[in-house]
Tab-separated table of C-alpha atoms and ligand atoms in Angstrom:
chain	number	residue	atom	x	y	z
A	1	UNK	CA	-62.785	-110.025	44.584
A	2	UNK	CA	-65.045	-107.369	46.435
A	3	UNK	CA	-64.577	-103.909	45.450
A	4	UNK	CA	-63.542	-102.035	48.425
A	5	UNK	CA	-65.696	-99.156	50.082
A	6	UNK	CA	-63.676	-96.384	50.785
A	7	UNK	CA	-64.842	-94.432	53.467
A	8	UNK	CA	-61.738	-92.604	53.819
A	9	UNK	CA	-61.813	-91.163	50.212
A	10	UNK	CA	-65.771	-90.480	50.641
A	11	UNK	CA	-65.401	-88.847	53.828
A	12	UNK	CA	-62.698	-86.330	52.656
A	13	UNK	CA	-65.226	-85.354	49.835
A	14	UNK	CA	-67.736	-84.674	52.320
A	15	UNK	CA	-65.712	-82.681	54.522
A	16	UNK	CA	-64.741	-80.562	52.063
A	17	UNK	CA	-68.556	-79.732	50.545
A	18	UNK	CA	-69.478	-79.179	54.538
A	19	UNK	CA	-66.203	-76.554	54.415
A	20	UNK	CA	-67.455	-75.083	51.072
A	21	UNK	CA	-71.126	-74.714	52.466
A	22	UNK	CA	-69.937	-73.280	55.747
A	23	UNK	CA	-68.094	-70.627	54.075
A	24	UNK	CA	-71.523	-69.559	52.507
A	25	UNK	CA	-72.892	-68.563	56.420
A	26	UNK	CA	-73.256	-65.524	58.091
A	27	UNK	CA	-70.994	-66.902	60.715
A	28	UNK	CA	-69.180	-69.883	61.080
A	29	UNK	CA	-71.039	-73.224	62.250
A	30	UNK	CA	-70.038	-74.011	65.965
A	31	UNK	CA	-69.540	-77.431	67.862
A	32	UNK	CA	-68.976	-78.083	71.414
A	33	UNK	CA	-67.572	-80.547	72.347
A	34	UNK	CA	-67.775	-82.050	76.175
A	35	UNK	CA	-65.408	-84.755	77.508
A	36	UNK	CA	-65.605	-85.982	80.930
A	37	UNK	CA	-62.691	-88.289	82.678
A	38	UNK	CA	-59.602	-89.897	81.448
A	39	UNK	CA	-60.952	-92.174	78.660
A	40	UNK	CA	-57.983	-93.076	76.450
A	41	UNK	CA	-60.177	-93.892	73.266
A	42	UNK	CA	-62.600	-90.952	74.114
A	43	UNK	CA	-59.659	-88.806	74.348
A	44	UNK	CA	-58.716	-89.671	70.572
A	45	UNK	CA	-61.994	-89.304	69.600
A	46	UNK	CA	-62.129	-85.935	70.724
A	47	UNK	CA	-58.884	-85.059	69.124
A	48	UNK	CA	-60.176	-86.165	66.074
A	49	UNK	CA	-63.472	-84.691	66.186
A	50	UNK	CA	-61.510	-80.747	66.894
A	51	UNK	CA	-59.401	-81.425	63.872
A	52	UNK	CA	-62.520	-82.461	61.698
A	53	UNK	CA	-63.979	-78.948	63.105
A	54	UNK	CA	-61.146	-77.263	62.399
A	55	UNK	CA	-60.585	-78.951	58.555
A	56	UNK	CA	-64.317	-77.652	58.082
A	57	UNK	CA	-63.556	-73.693	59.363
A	58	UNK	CA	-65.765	-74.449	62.043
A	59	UNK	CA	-65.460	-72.866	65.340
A	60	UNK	CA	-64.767	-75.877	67.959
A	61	UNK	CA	-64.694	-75.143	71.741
A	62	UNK	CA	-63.975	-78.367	73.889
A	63	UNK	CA	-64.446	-78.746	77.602
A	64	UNK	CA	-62.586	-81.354	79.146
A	65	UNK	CA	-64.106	-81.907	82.703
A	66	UNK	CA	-62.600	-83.792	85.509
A	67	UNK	CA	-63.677	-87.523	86.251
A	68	UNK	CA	-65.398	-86.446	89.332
A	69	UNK	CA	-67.530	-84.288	87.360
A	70	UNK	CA	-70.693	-84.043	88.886
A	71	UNK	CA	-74.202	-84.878	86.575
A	72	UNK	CA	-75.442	-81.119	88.193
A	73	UNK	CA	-72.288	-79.478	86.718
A	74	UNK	CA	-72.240	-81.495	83.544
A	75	UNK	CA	-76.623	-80.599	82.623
A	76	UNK	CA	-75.421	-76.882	83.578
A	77	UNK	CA	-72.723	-76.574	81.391
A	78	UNK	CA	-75.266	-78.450	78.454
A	79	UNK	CA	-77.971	-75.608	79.227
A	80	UNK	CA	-75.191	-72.989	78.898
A	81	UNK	CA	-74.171	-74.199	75.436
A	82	UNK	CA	-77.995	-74.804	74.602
A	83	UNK	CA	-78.517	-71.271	75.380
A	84	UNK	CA	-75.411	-69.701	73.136
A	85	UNK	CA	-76.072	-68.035	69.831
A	86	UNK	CA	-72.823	-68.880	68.459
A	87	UNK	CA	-72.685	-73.025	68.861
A	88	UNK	CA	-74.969	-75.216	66.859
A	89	UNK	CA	-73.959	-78.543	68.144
A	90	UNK	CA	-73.076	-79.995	71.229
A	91	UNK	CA	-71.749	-82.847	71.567
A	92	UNK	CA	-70.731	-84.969	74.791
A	93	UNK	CA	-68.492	-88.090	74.706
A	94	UNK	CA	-69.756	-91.462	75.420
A	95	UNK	CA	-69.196	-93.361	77.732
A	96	UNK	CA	-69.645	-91.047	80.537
A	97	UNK	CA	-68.060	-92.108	84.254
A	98	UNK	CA	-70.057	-94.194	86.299
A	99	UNK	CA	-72.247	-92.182	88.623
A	100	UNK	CA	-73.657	-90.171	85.817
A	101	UNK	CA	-77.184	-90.985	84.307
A	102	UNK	CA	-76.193	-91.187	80.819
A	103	UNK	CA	-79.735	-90.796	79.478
A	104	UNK	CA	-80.466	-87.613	81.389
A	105	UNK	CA	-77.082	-86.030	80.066
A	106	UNK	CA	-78.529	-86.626	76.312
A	107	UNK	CA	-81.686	-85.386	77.129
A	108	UNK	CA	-80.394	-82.130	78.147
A	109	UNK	CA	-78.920	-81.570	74.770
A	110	UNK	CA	-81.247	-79.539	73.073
A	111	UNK	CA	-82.154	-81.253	70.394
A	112	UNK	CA	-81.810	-78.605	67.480
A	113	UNK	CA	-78.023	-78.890	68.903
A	114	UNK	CA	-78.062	-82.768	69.099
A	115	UNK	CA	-75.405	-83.295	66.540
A	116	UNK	CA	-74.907	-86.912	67.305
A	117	UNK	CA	-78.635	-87.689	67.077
A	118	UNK	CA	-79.194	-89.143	70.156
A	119	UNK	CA	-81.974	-87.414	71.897
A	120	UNK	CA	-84.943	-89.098	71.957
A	121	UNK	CA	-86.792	-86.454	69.940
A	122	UNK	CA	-84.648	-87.215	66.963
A	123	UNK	CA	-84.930	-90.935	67.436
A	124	UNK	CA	-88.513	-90.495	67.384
A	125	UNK	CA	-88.420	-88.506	64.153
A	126	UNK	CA	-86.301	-91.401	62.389
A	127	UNK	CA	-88.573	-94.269	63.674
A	128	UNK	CA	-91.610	-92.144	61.875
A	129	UNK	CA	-89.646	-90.385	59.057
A	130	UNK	CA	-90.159	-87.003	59.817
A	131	UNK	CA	-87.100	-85.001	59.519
A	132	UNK	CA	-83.808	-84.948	62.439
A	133	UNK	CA	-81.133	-85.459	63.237
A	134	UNK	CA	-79.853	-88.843	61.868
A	135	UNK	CA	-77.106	-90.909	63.998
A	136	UNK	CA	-73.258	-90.066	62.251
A	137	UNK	CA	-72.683	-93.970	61.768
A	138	UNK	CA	-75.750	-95.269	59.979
A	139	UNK	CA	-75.799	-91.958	58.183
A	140	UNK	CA	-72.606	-92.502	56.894
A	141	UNK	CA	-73.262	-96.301	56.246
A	142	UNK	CA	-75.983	-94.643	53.850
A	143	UNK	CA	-73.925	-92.342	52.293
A	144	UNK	CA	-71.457	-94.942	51.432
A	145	UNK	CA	-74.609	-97.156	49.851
A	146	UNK	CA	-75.509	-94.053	47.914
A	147	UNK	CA	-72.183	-93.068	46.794
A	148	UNK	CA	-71.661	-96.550	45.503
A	149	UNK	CA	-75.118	-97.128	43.878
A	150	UNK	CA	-75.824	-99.703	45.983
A	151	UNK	CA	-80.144	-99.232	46.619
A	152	UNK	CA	-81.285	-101.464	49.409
A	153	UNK	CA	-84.870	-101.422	47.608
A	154	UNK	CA	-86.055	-104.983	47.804
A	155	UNK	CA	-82.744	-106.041	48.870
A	156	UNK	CA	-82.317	-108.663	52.048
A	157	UNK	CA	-80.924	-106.686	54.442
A	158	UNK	CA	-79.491	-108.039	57.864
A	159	UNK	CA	-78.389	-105.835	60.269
A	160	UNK	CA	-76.334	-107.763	63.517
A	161	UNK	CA	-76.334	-105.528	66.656
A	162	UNK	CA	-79.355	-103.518	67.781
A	163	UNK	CA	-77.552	-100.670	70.089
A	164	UNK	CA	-79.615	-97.419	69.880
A	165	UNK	CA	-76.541	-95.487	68.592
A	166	UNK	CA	-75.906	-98.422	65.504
A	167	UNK	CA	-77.986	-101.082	65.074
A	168	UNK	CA	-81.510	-100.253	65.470
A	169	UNK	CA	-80.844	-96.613	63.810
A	170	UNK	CA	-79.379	-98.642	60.926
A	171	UNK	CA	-82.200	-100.793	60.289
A	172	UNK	CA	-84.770	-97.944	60.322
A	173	UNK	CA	-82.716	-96.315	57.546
A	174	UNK	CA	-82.737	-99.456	55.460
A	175	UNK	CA	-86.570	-99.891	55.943
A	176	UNK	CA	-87.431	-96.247	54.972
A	177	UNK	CA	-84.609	-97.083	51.829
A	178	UNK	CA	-87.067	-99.903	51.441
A	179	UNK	CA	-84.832	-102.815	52.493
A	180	UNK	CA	-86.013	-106.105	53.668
A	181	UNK	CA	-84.779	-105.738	57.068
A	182	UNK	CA	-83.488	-108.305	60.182
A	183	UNK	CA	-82.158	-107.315	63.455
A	184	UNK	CA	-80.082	-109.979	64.626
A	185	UNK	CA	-78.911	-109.491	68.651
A	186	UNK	CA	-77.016	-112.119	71.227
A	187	UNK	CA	-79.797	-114.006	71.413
A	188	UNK	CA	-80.734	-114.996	67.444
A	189	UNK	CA	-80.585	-118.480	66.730
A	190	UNK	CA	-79.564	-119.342	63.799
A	191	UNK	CA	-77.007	-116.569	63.141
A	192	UNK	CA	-74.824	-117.846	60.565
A	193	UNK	CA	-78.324	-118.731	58.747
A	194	UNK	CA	-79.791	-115.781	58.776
A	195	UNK	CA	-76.727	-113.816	57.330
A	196	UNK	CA	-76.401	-116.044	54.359
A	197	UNK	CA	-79.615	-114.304	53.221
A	198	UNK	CA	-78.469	-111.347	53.201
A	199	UNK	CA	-77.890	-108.849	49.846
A	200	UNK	CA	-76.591	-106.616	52.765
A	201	UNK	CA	-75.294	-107.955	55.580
A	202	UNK	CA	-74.372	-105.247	58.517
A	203	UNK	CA	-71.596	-106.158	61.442
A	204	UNK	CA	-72.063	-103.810	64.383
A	205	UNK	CA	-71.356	-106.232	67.637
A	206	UNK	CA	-67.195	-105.502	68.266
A	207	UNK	CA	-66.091	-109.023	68.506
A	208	UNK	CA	-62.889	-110.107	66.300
A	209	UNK	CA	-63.785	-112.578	63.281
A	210	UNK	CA	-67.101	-113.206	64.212
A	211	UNK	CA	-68.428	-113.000	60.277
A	212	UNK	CA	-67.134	-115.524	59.168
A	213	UNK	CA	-66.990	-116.431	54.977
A	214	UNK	CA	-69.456	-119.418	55.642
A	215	UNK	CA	-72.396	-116.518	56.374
A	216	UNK	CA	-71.686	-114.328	53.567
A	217	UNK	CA	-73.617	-114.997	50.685
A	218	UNK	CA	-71.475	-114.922	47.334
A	219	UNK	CA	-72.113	-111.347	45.709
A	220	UNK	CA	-73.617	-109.523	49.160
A	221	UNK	CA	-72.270	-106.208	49.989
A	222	UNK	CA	-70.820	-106.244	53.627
A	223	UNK	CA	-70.699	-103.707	56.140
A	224	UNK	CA	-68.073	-103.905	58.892
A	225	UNK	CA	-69.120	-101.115	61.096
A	226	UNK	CA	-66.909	-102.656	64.409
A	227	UNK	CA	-63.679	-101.042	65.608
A	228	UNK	CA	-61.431	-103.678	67.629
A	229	UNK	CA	-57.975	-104.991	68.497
A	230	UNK	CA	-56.730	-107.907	67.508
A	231	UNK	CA	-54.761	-109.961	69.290
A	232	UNK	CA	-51.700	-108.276	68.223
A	233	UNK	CA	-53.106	-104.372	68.838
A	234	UNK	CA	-54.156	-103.901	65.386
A	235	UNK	CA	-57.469	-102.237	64.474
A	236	UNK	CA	-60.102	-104.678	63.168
A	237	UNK	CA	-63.890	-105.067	62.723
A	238	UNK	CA	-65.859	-107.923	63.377
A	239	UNK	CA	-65.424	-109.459	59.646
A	240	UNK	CA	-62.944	-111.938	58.676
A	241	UNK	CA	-62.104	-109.846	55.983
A	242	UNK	CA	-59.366	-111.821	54.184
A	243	UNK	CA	-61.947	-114.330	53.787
A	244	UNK	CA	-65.070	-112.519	53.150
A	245	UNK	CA	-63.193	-110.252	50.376
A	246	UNK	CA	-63.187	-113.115	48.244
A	247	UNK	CA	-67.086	-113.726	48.007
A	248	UNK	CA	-68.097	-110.655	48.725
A	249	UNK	CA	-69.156	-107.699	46.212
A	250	UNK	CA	-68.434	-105.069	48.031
A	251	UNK	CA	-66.629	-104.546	51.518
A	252	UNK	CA	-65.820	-101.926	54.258
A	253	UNK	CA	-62.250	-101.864	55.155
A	254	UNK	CA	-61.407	-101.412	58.729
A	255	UNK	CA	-59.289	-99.038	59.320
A	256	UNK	CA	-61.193	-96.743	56.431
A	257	UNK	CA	-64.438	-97.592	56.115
A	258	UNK	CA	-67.329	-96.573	58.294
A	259	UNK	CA	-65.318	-94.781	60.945
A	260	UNK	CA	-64.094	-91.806	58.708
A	261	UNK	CA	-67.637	-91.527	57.944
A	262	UNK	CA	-69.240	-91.190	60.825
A	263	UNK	CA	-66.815	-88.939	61.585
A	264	UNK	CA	-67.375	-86.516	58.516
A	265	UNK	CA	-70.865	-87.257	59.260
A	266	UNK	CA	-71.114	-85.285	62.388
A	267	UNK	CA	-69.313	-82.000	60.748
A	268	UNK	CA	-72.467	-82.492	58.028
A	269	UNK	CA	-74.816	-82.586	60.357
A	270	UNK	CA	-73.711	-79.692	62.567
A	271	UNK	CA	-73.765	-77.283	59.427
A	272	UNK	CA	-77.311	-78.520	59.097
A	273	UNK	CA	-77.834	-77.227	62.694
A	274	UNK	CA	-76.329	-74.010	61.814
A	275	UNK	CA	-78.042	-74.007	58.356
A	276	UNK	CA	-81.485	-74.529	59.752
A	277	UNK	CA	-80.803	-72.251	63.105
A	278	UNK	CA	-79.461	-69.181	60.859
A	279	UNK	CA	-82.800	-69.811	58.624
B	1	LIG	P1	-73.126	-102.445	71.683
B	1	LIG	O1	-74.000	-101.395	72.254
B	1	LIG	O2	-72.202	-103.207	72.564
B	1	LIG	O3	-74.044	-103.471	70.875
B	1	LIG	C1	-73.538	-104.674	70.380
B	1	LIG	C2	-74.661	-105.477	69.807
B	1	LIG	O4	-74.144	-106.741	69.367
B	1	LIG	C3	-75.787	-105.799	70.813
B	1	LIG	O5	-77.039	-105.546	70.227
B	1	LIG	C4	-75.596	-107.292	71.105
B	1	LIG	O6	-76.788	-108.000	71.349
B	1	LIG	C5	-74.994	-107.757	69.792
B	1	LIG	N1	-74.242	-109.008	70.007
B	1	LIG	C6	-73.323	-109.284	70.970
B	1	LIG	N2	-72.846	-110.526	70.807
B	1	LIG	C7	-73.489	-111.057	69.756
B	1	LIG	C8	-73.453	-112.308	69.120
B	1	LIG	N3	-72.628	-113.275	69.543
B	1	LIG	N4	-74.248	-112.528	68.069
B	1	LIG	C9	-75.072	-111.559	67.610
B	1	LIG	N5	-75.154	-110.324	68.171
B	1	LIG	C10	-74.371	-110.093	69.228
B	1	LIG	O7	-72.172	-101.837	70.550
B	1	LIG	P2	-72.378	-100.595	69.538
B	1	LIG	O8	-72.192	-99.336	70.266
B	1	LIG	O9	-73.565	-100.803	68.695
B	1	LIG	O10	-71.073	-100.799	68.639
B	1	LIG	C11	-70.850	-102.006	67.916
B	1	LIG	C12	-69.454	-101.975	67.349
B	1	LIG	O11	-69.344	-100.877	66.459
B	1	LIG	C13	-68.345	-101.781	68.380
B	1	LIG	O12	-67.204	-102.471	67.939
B	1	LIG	C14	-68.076	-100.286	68.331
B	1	LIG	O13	-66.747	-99.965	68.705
B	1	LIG	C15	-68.287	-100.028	66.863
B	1	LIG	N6	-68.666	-98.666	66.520
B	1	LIG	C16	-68.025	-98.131	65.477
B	1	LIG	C17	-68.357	-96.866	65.051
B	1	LIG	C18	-67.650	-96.318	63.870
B	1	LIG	O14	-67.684	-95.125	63.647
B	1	LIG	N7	-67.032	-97.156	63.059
B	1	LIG	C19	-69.342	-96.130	65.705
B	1	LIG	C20	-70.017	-96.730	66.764
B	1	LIG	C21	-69.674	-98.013	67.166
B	1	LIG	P3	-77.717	-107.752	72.651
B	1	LIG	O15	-78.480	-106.489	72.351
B	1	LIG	O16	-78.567	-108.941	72.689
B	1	LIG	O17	-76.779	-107.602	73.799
């Protein structure tokens, strides 16, 4: 039976050495945080995100803009918060409406406020290991390797999913932990094949039971980074986890596994914005 990853335990720890560390500031860390339209999930996200802020003592300021938001209003309001003292981080919500260039909206965040690690500056420092801003959810993937003792050194390491916000992130990580690394995407042959090598095997694609046990090698460490509904409204990730638990070593949950993470992730890295920007 796989020993269970708790990322809801680990995340509460790390929330509550960001508070400590805050405390130790000059003034409070600060994160913006921008949501445009009626996005149910983004809306929960947000809401989740203030009360993170405000478990950490940080100051949190949220703008909730209309769905006809222009991409001129939205780049102003950006360089407004890029230009105040008193926030470190800035944060807008994915996905934006249609209409707005995406791309252009994170490259207006400066990035010593990019908090999420999205601008290409800080993707650029990752790919060549200089130091940035690190995506919350392979961060917090890491954190839970570290906190566990698992060390990708030498290990076989498959990642499924190559998004620029998960996948690829998450393989760069395991490379510079010095991780055998495979990016599997929709069009790998082979899938179930190439997962069965795997010491650890990442899921970060959002479709229900698609790791199935029959990939899983006996004793790998699997990470379910996925958030869906299954047919009967109940979170899930994209591992059969009733199945995989029983040949796995180690296993994210889902609910409480990588999402409270990435989550306590992004208050960590905007007191490292307000560490580094207060000298
Ligand atoms: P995404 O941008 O939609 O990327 C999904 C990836 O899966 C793509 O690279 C796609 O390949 C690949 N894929 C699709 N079908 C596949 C198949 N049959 N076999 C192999 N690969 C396949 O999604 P994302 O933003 O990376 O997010 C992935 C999942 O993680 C979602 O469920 C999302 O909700 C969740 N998520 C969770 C957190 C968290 O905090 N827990 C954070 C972010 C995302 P192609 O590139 O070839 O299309």
């Amino acid at each position: 039976m796989a020993t269970i990853l708790d990322g809801k335990a680990l995340a509460e720890k790390v929330k509550q050495e960001v508070r400590k560390e805050a405390e130790g500031l000059s003034r409070k860390p600060g994160l913006a945080v921008i949501i445009v339209g009626n996005n149910p999930a983004s809306r929960v996200y947000v809401n989740s995100k203030r009360k993170d802020s405000e478990e950490c003592g940080f100051l949190s300021e949220e703008y909730a803009l209309p769905e006809e938001t222009t991409q001129e209003t939205l780049i102003a309001l950006i360089e407004k918060l890029n230009a105040r003292q008193d926030i470190d981080g800035i944060l807008c919500q994915l996905p934006l409406p249609k209409g707005i260039d995406e791309e252009a909206v994170l490259m207006a965040i400066s990035p010593e406020k990019d908090v999420d690690g999205f601008h290409p500056m800080n993707m650029g420092a990752l790919l060549v290991g200089k130091e940035g801003f690190l995506p919350c959810t392979p961060y917090g993937i890491m954190e839970i390797l570290q906190e566990y003792s698992i060390d990708p050194k030498g290990k076989r390491c498959v990642v499924i999913g190559r998004s620029n916000i998960v996948g690829k992130p998450m393989a760069l990580l395991l490379l510079q932990q010095h991780g055998t690394v495979t990016v599997c995407h929709s069009r790998t042959q082979n899938l179930a094949e190439v997962c069965r090598t795997a010491d650890i095997l990442v899921a970060a694609v959002g479709k229900v039971n698609m790791v199935t046990a029959d990939m899983v090698k006996p004793g790998a460490v699997v990470i379910d980074v996925a958030m869906n509904r299954n047919e009967a409204g109940k979170l899930c990730g994209d591992v059969d986890y009733t199945a995989v638990q029983e040949i796995a070593s180690a296993i994210t949950p889902v609910p409480g596994g990588v999402g409270p993470m990435t989550r306590a992730m992004l208050m960590k890295n905007t007191l490292l914005a307000a560490q580094k920007r207060q000298g």
